[in-house]
Short mmCIF file of C-alpha atoms in Angstrom, two decimals:
data_model
loop_
_atom_site.label_atom_id
_atom_site.label_comp_id
_atom_site.label_asym_id
_atom_site.label_seq_id
_atom_site.Cartn_x
_atom_site.Cartn_y
_atom_site.Cartn_z
CA UNK A 36 -0.24 -0.31 0.16
CA UNK A 37 1.34 3.81 -1.29
CA UNK A 38 1.64 5.66 1.62
CA UNK A 39 1.55 9.61 0.04
CA UNK A 40 0.35 11.89 2.75
CA UNK A 41 2.47 12.55 5.62
CA UNK A 42 0.32 11.41 8.31
CA UNK A 43 0.23 7.82 7.59
CA UNK A 44 3.88 7.80 6.95
CA UNK A 45 4.68 9.94 10.48
CA UNK A 46 1.94 7.28 11.59
CA UNK A 47 3.63 4.42 10.07
CA UNK A 48 7.44 4.92 11.30
CA UNK A 49 6.48 5.58 13.99
CA UNK A 50 4.63 2.26 14.90
CA UNK A 51 6.92 0.17 13.05
CA UNK A 52 9.42 2.45 15.44
CA UNK A 53 7.75 0.66 18.49
CA UNK A 54 7.45 -2.73 17.38
CA UNK A 55 11.57 -2.71 16.60
CA UNK A 56 12.10 -1.59 19.90
CA UNK A 57 10.12 -4.03 21.42
CA UNK A 58 11.54 -6.79 19.05
CA UNK A 59 14.88 -5.57 20.31
CA UNK A 60 14.02 -5.38 24.15
CA UNK A 61 12.54 -8.94 23.94
CA UNK A 62 15.95 -10.15 22.33
CA UNK A 63 18.26 -8.46 24.94
CA UNK A 64 15.75 -9.75 27.48
CA UNK A 65 16.30 -13.19 25.99
CA UNK A 66 20.10 -12.95 26.37
CA UNK A 67 20.09 -11.22 30.00
CA UNK A 68 17.35 -14.45 30.89
CA UNK A 69 20.32 -17.07 29.10
CA UNK A 70 23.56 -15.23 30.67
CA UNK A 71 22.11 -14.11 34.03
CA UNK A 72 18.95 -14.86 35.19
CA UNK A 73 19.04 -19.13 33.95
CA UNK A 74 22.03 -19.85 36.40
CA UNK A 75 20.19 -17.77 39.31
CA UNK A 76 17.20 -20.10 39.10
CA UNK A 77 19.15 -23.34 39.13
CA UNK A 78 20.96 -21.84 42.24
CA UNK A 79 17.99 -20.87 43.71
CA UNK A 80 16.21 -24.12 42.82
CA UNK A 81 18.99 -26.43 43.41
CA UNK A 82 19.47 -24.86 47.20
CA UNK A 83 15.44 -25.07 47.38
CA UNK A 84 15.54 -29.25 46.71
CA UNK A 85 18.49 -29.83 48.33
CA UNK A 86 16.75 -28.25 51.45
CA UNK A 87 13.59 -30.37 50.70
CA UNK A 88 15.85 -33.57 50.65
CA UNK A 89 17.83 -32.74 53.40
CA UNK A 90 14.64 -32.04 55.75
CA UNK A 91 13.49 -35.62 54.81
CA UNK A 92 16.76 -37.68 55.12
CA UNK A 93 16.89 -36.29 58.93
CA UNK A 94 13.30 -37.22 59.78
CA UNK A 95 12.14 -40.43 59.62
CA UNK A 96 9.33 -40.16 61.12
CA UNK A 97 7.44 -38.32 58.84
CA UNK A 98 4.95 -39.88 56.12
CA UNK A 99 7.11 -39.32 52.98
CA UNK A 100 4.42 -38.67 50.73
CA UNK A 101 2.68 -36.71 52.91
CA UNK A 102 5.72 -34.35 53.65
CA UNK A 103 5.93 -34.05 49.19
CA UNK A 104 2.19 -33.59 49.01
CA UNK A 105 2.76 -30.69 51.04
CA UNK A 106 5.35 -29.37 49.19
CA UNK A 107 3.32 -29.82 45.64
CA UNK A 108 0.71 -28.22 47.19
CA UNK A 109 2.77 -24.57 47.79
CA UNK A 110 3.37 -24.37 44.53
CA UNK A 111 6.20 -27.34 43.29
CA UNK A 112 6.28 -30.38 40.63
CA UNK A 113 7.78 -33.05 41.60
CA UNK A 114 8.95 -36.73 40.80
CA UNK A 115 10.32 -38.90 43.15
CA UNK A 116 12.52 -41.83 41.85
CA UNK A 117 13.59 -45.16 44.06
CA UNK A 118 16.14 -46.90 43.97
CA UNK A 119 14.07 -49.70 42.84
CA UNK A 120 12.47 -47.37 39.95
CA UNK A 121 9.56 -47.15 41.38
CA UNK A 122 8.30 -43.22 40.37
CA UNK A 123 5.90 -41.27 42.44
CA UNK A 124 4.37 -37.63 41.03
CA UNK A 125 3.49 -34.68 43.46
CA UNK A 126 2.20 -31.84 42.82
CA UNK A 127 0.61 -30.16 39.32
CA UNK A 128 1.59 -32.72 36.41
CA UNK A 129 4.14 -32.04 34.12
CA UNK A 130 3.35 -31.53 30.34
CA UNK A 131 6.07 -33.49 29.38
CA UNK A 132 7.28 -36.49 31.72
CA UNK A 133 10.40 -37.96 29.38
CA UNK A 134 13.36 -37.96 30.82
CA UNK A 135 16.41 -40.19 29.64
CA UNK A 136 16.89 -42.99 32.38
CA UNK A 137 20.20 -42.67 33.10
CA UNK A 138 19.66 -39.49 34.38
CA UNK A 139 17.49 -40.73 37.61
CA UNK A 140 20.39 -43.52 38.12
CA UNK A 141 23.32 -40.42 38.17
CA UNK A 142 21.06 -39.20 40.75
CA UNK A 143 20.60 -41.98 42.94
CA UNK A 144 24.07 -42.21 42.89
CA UNK A 145 24.82 -39.03 44.04
CA UNK A 146 25.37 -36.69 41.36
CA UNK A 147 22.65 -33.06 41.30
CA UNK A 148 21.01 -32.66 38.09
CA UNK A 149 20.85 -29.15 36.89
CA UNK A 150 18.51 -29.54 34.36
CA UNK A 151 17.01 -25.62 34.32
CA UNK A 152 20.85 -24.56 33.59
CA UNK A 153 20.84 -27.14 30.78
CA UNK A 154 17.47 -26.39 29.38
CA UNK A 155 18.07 -26.10 25.54
CA UNK A 156 18.33 -22.68 24.60
CA UNK A 157 15.34 -21.01 23.92
CA UNK A 158 13.48 -17.61 24.80
CA UNK A 159 13.29 -17.08 28.64
CA UNK A 160 8.44 -17.25 27.58
CA UNK A 161 9.22 -21.10 26.64
CA UNK A 162 12.73 -21.78 28.87
CA UNK A 163 11.48 -20.17 32.06
CA UNK A 164 8.01 -21.31 32.45
CA UNK A 165 8.37 -24.82 30.24
CA UNK A 166 6.62 -27.46 31.98
CA UNK A 167 9.32 -30.33 31.35
CA UNK A 168 10.93 -32.98 33.17
CA UNK A 169 13.81 -32.49 32.07
CA UNK A 170 13.38 -28.15 33.23
CA UNK A 171 13.96 -29.28 36.66
CA UNK A 172 16.51 -29.91 39.49
CA UNK A 173 17.54 -33.54 40.66
CA UNK A 174 19.21 -34.38 43.68
CA UNK A 175 19.72 -37.43 46.17
CA UNK A 176 18.77 -38.28 49.81
CA UNK A 177 18.62 -41.05 51.59
CA UNK A 178 14.92 -42.26 53.81
CA UNK A 179 15.25 -44.94 56.55
CA UNK A 180 18.27 -46.71 54.64
CA UNK A 181 16.86 -46.35 50.91
CA UNK A 182 18.00 -44.34 48.34
CA UNK A 183 15.90 -41.93 46.59
CA UNK A 184 16.32 -39.03 43.18
CA UNK A 185 14.13 -36.33 43.77
CA UNK A 186 13.43 -34.31 40.73
CA UNK A 187 11.75 -30.61 41.34
CA UNK A 188 10.63 -27.56 39.60
CA UNK A 189 8.50 -24.24 40.40
CA UNK A 190 4.95 -24.78 39.28
CA UNK A 191 4.90 -21.66 37.30
CA UNK A 192 1.44 -22.21 36.08
CA UNK A 193 -0.20 -22.49 39.76
CA UNK A 194 1.90 -19.35 40.63
CA UNK A 195 0.94 -17.02 37.39
CA UNK A 196 -2.24 -18.40 36.39
CA UNK A 197 -3.80 -15.67 36.99
CA UNK A 198 -1.25 -12.56 36.81
CA UNK A 199 -0.28 -14.16 33.51
CA UNK A 200 -3.80 -12.99 32.02
CA UNK A 201 -3.26 -9.79 33.56
CA UNK A 202 -0.30 -9.20 32.19
CA UNK A 203 -1.71 -10.20 28.33
CA UNK A 204 -4.05 -7.74 29.19
CA UNK A 205 -1.94 -4.85 30.18
CA UNK A 206 0.10 -5.96 27.46
CA UNK A 207 -2.46 -5.56 24.38
CA UNK A 208 -4.29 -2.76 25.93
CA UNK A 209 -0.84 -0.73 26.21
CA UNK A 210 0.15 -1.74 22.68
CA UNK A 211 -3.82 -0.64 21.09
CA UNK A 212 -3.62 2.65 23.80
CA UNK A 213 -0.20 3.76 22.23
CA UNK A 214 -1.22 2.80 18.35
CA UNK A 215 -4.52 5.18 19.70
CA UNK A 216 -2.07 8.31 21.26
CA UNK A 217 0.63 8.04 18.33
CA UNK A 218 -1.90 8.41 15.77
CA UNK A 219 -3.66 10.89 17.65
CA UNK A 220 -0.11 12.88 18.52
CA UNK A 221 0.56 12.37 14.75
CA UNK A 222 -2.71 14.13 13.21
CA UNK A 223 -1.49 17.11 16.09
CA UNK A 224 1.56 17.51 14.54
CA UNK A 225 0.22 17.30 10.62
CA UNK A 226 -2.59 19.30 10.85
CA UNK A 227 -0.72 22.44 11.12
CA UNK A 228 1.67 21.83 7.92
CA UNK A 229 -1.38 21.03 5.94
CA UNK A 230 -2.24 24.51 6.77
CA UNK A 231 1.04 25.62 5.52
CA UNK A 232 0.99 23.54 2.82
CA UNK A 233 -2.86 24.98 1.70
CA UNK A 234 -1.23 28.63 2.24
CA UNK A 235 1.66 27.81 0.20
CA UNK A 236 -1.23 26.99 -2.61
CA UNK A 237 -2.54 30.25 -2.12
CA UNK A 238 0.36 31.97 -2.45
CA UNK A 239 1.27 29.85 -5.61
CA UNK A 240 -2.07 31.35 -7.01
CA UNK A 241 -1.57 35.01 -6.43
CA UNK A 242 -3.43 35.21 -2.94
CA UNK A 243 -1.17 37.28 -0.22
CA UNK A 244 -3.69 37.77 2.24
CA UNK A 245 -3.56 34.35 3.75
CA UNK A 246 -4.27 34.11 7.75
CA UNK A 247 -3.11 31.19 9.44
CA UNK A 248 -4.72 30.54 12.74
CA UNK A 249 -1.36 28.32 14.02
CA UNK A 250 -0.86 29.26 17.71
CA UNK A 251 1.46 27.05 18.82
CA UNK A 252 5.22 27.41 20.46
CA UNK A 253 7.03 24.72 19.01
CA UNK A 254 9.22 25.14 15.95
CA UNK A 255 5.97 24.69 13.81
CA UNK A 256 4.61 28.04 16.01
CA UNK A 257 7.48 30.03 14.81
CA UNK A 258 7.36 28.10 10.74
CA UNK A 259 3.74 29.84 10.54
CA UNK A 260 4.86 33.44 12.28
CA UNK A 261 7.54 32.99 9.98
CA UNK A 262 5.45 32.08 7.03
CA UNK A 263 3.09 34.44 7.92
CA UNK A 264 5.45 37.40 7.78
CA UNK A 265 6.84 35.94 4.42
CA UNK A 266 3.00 35.80 3.21
CA UNK A 267 3.16 40.00 3.52
CA UNK A 268 6.60 40.39 2.35
CA UNK A 269 5.42 38.90 -0.89
CA UNK A 270 2.00 40.98 -0.79
CA UNK A 271 4.24 44.30 -0.90
CA UNK A 272 6.46 42.55 -3.40
CA UNK A 273 3.45 41.96 -5.64
CA UNK A 274 2.67 45.90 -5.10
CA UNK A 275 5.84 47.09 -6.12
CA UNK A 276 5.86 44.25 -8.89
CA UNK A 277 2.74 46.00 -10.02
CA UNK A 278 4.33 49.58 -9.60
CA UNK A 279 7.57 48.48 -11.54
CA UNK A 280 5.33 47.42 -14.51
CA UNK A 281 3.34 51.07 -14.34
CA UNK A 282 6.65 52.80 -13.94
CA UNK A 283 9.07 51.39 -16.17
CA UNK A 284 5.87 51.13 -18.76
CA UNK A 285 5.57 55.09 -18.37
CA UNK A 286 9.06 55.57 -18.13
CA UNK A 287 9.91 53.45 -21.48
CA UNK A 288 7.14 54.47 -23.23
CA UNK A 289 7.25 58.19 -22.77
CA UNK A 290 10.85 58.42 -24.41
CA UNK A 291 9.73 56.47 -27.22
CA UNK A 292 6.73 58.09 -28.31
CA UNK A 293 8.44 61.49 -28.12
CA UNK A 294 11.93 59.88 -29.66
CA UNK A 295 9.19 58.58 -32.60
CA UNK A 296 7.34 61.49 -32.66
CA UNK A 297 10.37 63.72 -33.38
CA UNK A 298 11.69 61.30 -35.64
CA UNK A 299 8.69 61.68 -38.22
CA UNK A 300 8.84 65.73 -37.77
CA UNK A 301 12.76 65.23 -38.84
CA UNK A 302 11.53 62.92 -42.10
CA UNK A 303 9.63 66.25 -43.40
CA UNK A 304 11.94 67.90 -45.41
CA UNK A 305 10.42 71.39 -44.93
CA UNK A 306 11.48 71.73 -41.46
CA UNK A 307 14.58 74.90 -41.17
CA UNK A 308 17.88 73.58 -39.90
CA UNK A 309 16.88 75.40 -36.44
CA UNK A 310 14.01 73.06 -35.83
CA UNK A 311 15.72 69.70 -36.88
CA UNK A 312 18.59 70.78 -34.70
CA UNK A 313 16.04 71.08 -31.86
CA UNK A 314 14.33 67.69 -33.00
CA UNK A 315 17.32 66.08 -32.37
CA UNK A 316 18.30 67.82 -28.98
CA UNK A 317 15.04 66.14 -27.67
CA UNK A 318 15.37 62.84 -29.25
CA UNK A 319 19.15 62.92 -27.29
CA UNK A 320 17.51 63.61 -24.53
CA UNK A 321 14.99 61.01 -24.48
CA UNK A 322 17.52 58.55 -25.61
CA UNK A 323 19.94 59.71 -22.37
CA UNK A 324 16.58 59.07 -20.03
CA UNK A 325 16.26 55.58 -21.26
CA UNK A 326 20.12 55.27 -20.88
CA UNK A 327 20.21 56.51 -17.19
CA UNK A 328 17.51 54.04 -16.42
CA UNK A 329 19.21 50.99 -17.55
CA UNK A 330 22.49 52.01 -16.06
CA UNK A 331 20.97 52.57 -12.76
CA UNK A 332 18.66 49.14 -13.43
CA UNK A 333 22.75 47.20 -14.45
CA UNK A 334 23.99 48.90 -11.37
CA UNK A 335 21.52 47.39 -8.78
CA UNK A 336 21.95 43.78 -10.48
CA UNK A 337 26.03 44.33 -10.45
CA UNK A 338 25.85 45.22 -6.74
CA UNK A 339 23.24 42.00 -6.12
CA UNK A 340 25.90 40.50 -7.62
CA UNK A 341 29.28 42.41 -6.18
CA UNK A 342 28.73 41.94 -2.08
CA UNK A 343 31.93 39.69 -1.91
CA UNK A 344 33.85 41.25 -4.75
CA UNK A 345 34.05 45.11 -3.56
CA UNK A 346 37.05 46.57 -4.93
CA UNK A 347 38.10 48.16 -1.31
CA UNK A 348 40.41 50.61 -0.66
CA UNK A 349 40.58 54.50 1.49
CA UNK A 350 37.86 57.06 0.21
CA UNK A 351 37.95 60.93 0.16
CA UNK A 352 34.73 61.24 1.64
CA UNK A 353 34.71 64.83 1.45
CA UNK A 354 36.84 65.14 -2.04
CA UNK A 355 33.20 62.81 -3.51
CA UNK A 356 30.89 64.94 -2.03
CA UNK A 357 32.67 68.56 -3.58
CA UNK A 358 33.12 66.20 -7.00
CA UNK A 359 29.58 65.43 -6.83
CA UNK A 360 28.11 68.91 -5.44
CA UNK A 361 30.28 70.50 -8.63
CA UNK A 362 28.85 67.76 -11.45
CA UNK A 363 25.63 68.92 -10.91
CA UNK A 364 26.37 72.60 -9.74
CA UNK A 365 24.19 73.74 -13.06
CA UNK A 366 21.35 71.74 -12.06
CA UNK A 367 21.67 73.71 -8.91
CA UNK A 368 21.72 76.89 -10.32
CA UNK A 369 18.88 76.11 -12.97
CA UNK A 370 16.56 75.11 -10.25
CA UNK A 371 17.51 78.39 -8.04
CA UNK A 372 18.99 76.24 -5.19
CA UNK A 373 20.73 77.81 -2.27
CA UNK A 374 23.23 75.42 -1.74
CA UNK A 375 25.20 75.08 1.72
CA UNK A 376 27.97 72.65 2.80
CA UNK A 377 30.06 72.07 6.36
CA UNK A 378 32.86 69.23 4.66
CA UNK A 379 35.80 68.43 6.96
CA UNK A 380 38.38 66.24 5.40
CA UNK A 381 37.13 62.54 6.17
CA UNK A 382 37.93 58.96 4.62
CA UNK A 383 37.03 55.55 5.17
CA UNK A 384 37.61 52.20 3.67
CA UNK A 385 34.97 51.17 0.70
CA UNK A 386 34.32 50.80 -2.47
CA UNK A 387 34.65 54.20 -4.40
CA UNK A 388 32.35 53.94 -6.93
CA UNK A 389 29.71 52.48 -5.09
CA UNK A 390 29.45 55.03 -2.47
CA UNK A 391 30.22 57.77 -5.36
CA UNK A 392 26.23 56.16 -6.23
CA UNK A 393 25.20 57.04 -2.38
CA UNK A 394 26.32 60.64 -2.70
CA UNK A 395 24.98 60.98 -6.72
CA UNK A 396 21.67 59.56 -5.87
CA UNK A 397 20.99 61.48 -2.68
CA UNK A 398 21.96 65.08 -4.28
CA UNK A 399 19.98 64.66 -7.76
CA UNK A 400 16.81 63.32 -5.46
CA UNK A 401 17.34 66.24 -3.04
CA UNK A 402 17.27 68.83 -6.23
CA UNK A 403 14.69 67.09 -8.60
CA UNK A 404 12.25 66.58 -5.13
CA UNK A 405 13.21 70.55 -4.44
CA UNK A 406 11.11 73.79 -4.57
CA UNK A 407 12.45 76.41 -7.00
CA UNK A 408 14.40 78.57 -4.51
CA UNK A 409 14.53 75.56 -2.17
CA UNK A 410 18.28 74.95 0.06
CA UNK A 411 19.76 71.99 0.19
CA UNK A 412 22.48 71.57 2.95
CA UNK A 413 25.16 68.76 3.61
CA UNK A 414 27.06 68.36 6.98
CA UNK A 415 29.95 65.76 7.32
CA UNK A 416 30.94 64.84 11.34
CA UNK A 417 34.00 63.05 11.41
CA UNK A 418 34.81 60.51 15.14
CA UNK A 419 37.33 57.98 15.75
CA UNK A 420 34.80 55.24 14.80
CA UNK A 421 32.72 56.77 12.11
CA UNK A 422 31.29 59.40 10.03
CA UNK A 423 28.17 60.80 9.64
CA UNK A 424 26.59 62.42 6.09
CA UNK A 425 23.41 64.70 6.26
CA UNK A 426 22.15 65.46 3.34
CA UNK A 427 18.82 68.02 4.04
CA UNK A 428 16.33 69.97 1.69
CA UNK A 429 13.03 71.94 1.94
CA UNK A 430 11.25 70.11 -0.36
CA UNK A 431 8.09 68.17 -1.19
CA UNK A 432 9.08 66.20 1.72
CA UNK A 433 7.48 62.71 2.54
CA UNK A 434 4.10 61.45 4.51
CA UNK A 435 4.27 58.56 6.78
CA UNK A 436 3.54 55.50 3.95
CA UNK A 437 6.14 57.04 1.93
CA UNK A 438 8.36 57.28 4.34
CA UNK A 439 8.12 53.50 4.70
CA UNK A 440 8.63 52.29 1.38
CA UNK A 441 10.87 54.88 -0.02
CA UNK A 442 13.58 52.37 -0.13
CA UNK A 443 11.76 50.07 -1.73
CA UNK A 444 12.87 49.15 -5.55
CA UNK A 445 10.88 50.88 -8.18
CA UNK A 446 8.62 52.74 -5.77
CA UNK A 447 8.25 56.61 -6.40
CA UNK A 448 6.53 58.71 -4.17
CA UNK A 449 4.17 61.20 -4.83
CA UNK A 450 2.85 59.31 -7.85
CA UNK A 451 0.94 61.99 -9.57
CA UNK A 452 4.16 64.19 -9.47
CA UNK A 453 6.69 61.51 -10.22
CA UNK A 454 4.93 61.13 -13.68
CA UNK A 455 6.61 64.64 -14.31
CA UNK A 456 9.77 64.24 -12.46
CA UNK A 457 12.57 61.87 -14.37
CA UNK A 458 13.45 59.04 -12.56
CA UNK A 459 13.34 55.21 -12.08
CA UNK A 460 12.22 54.39 -8.54
CA UNK A 461 15.30 52.50 -7.98
CA UNK A 462 18.20 55.56 -7.17
CA UNK A 463 17.28 54.85 -2.85
CA UNK A 464 17.03 51.73 -3.23
CA UNK A 465 20.62 51.41 -5.02
CA UNK A 466 21.73 53.86 -1.94
CA UNK A 467 20.34 51.33 0.60
CA UNK A 468 22.43 48.57 -0.93
CA UNK A 469 25.38 50.30 -0.98
CA UNK A 470 25.19 51.63 2.43
CA UNK A 471 24.57 47.75 3.78
CA UNK A 472 27.44 46.42 1.96
CA UNK A 473 29.41 48.83 3.94
CA UNK A 474 27.76 47.75 6.81
CA UNK A 475 26.60 51.20 7.83
CA UNK A 476 23.06 52.65 8.21
CA UNK A 477 20.61 55.11 6.31
CA UNK A 478 17.82 57.27 7.95
CA UNK A 479 15.11 59.28 6.94
CA UNK A 480 13.53 61.67 8.30
CA UNK A 481 10.29 64.05 6.73
CA UNK A 482 7.55 65.77 6.40
CA UNK A 483 5.11 66.45 4.07
CA UNK A 484 5.47 69.82 2.94
CA UNK A 485 8.67 70.43 4.68
CA UNK A 486 11.72 68.75 3.60
CA UNK A 487 13.14 65.78 4.09
CA UNK A 488 16.66 64.82 5.21
CA UNK A 489 18.93 61.80 4.68
CA UNK A 490 21.57 60.46 7.05
CA UNK A 491 24.12 57.97 6.44
CA UNK A 492 26.11 56.36 9.15
CA UNK A 493 29.35 54.74 7.53
CA UNK A 494 32.15 52.74 10.26
CA UNK A 495 35.68 53.25 9.64
CA UNK A 496 36.69 49.74 10.50
#
């Protein structure tokens, strides 16, 4: 029978372990009986037989038949053999009375017969309880100057007649109860796994709003919590994916449409040379937009694959910040932005190209989302263990929801405004990835309509 469910497999394996453990325990117990207990039983029965024989020898006035009837009544099986070969049985009968003729003769001559110790190697269940004459102790004694051979063994059946039934029921009940508990506990363990499996199918079908009612403190409970967290993140990623499609579609389609339109205008020979030159400049500008987008996508991909392959050297952070400010000086002046900065000398170990991208993205964002005649202030703080770069603007600012998502890939705050502002929504995601690679931190504080402040902390060690 092919078992497909985890429940069936777990229950089957547990029951097999119980059975296997039972067999091993039985074999070990049998080995202990053969090596240790069998010898001890032989010695105890031999001692008792010698005591019985000694008492009979020293008390010739007692009735031998009455004496052995009394011994048989208290739980022993007895065979009494006289030197003439006469046999008398006392107590409950032996199941097998077969006994080689040489054995009584040896006992009559004074030897002790250790039948319990020499009994064939069988399991202790059959060996200890075997109701056979050969599984007895034989001792010699004299009574009224006449030799006898006494063969004796405990009547196990009489002693355990009621107990073995009780033990049998206990064994059966314990096995059935164990199997029942295994099935119940298995169902308890497998049930949350089934829920997780169904939740996985829901996620595979695109339903990320799942709720798992698994309230446990064990590993499965922790797995359920992690699974719910994963579902929330996947839902967030799904929103980002939709934003990506929307943003990238617009950001790619818009310049392509413009390029196509102006190329059509260039085909018109009636246009003056001046207009054609203007059209060419527009086409070049749109091509640059597409180029910048692909560069950022490529940079983000490079960052992901370069986490362990950074080109580390001492980086002059002050020089990089001044270089970025100089690079975008024209954009700053064109928007009438008042630029101020305090940049003492400071250096850290890092990848120069990647860190330059951090300052470039932060500054271009501060310029793009600033107001006309706004302000940008950059401060650099240097200490023994770290440096801090604080870039502050008084632009459009961010609300709480936008702050929470500002580092998500392809997310652009203020969607209506973002349509008119050049960008891909990748810049701050790139910044955070680079800062993380340098074991640093980036924080953002902002208020809608009042501006935004980014603080980058980079360790020196």
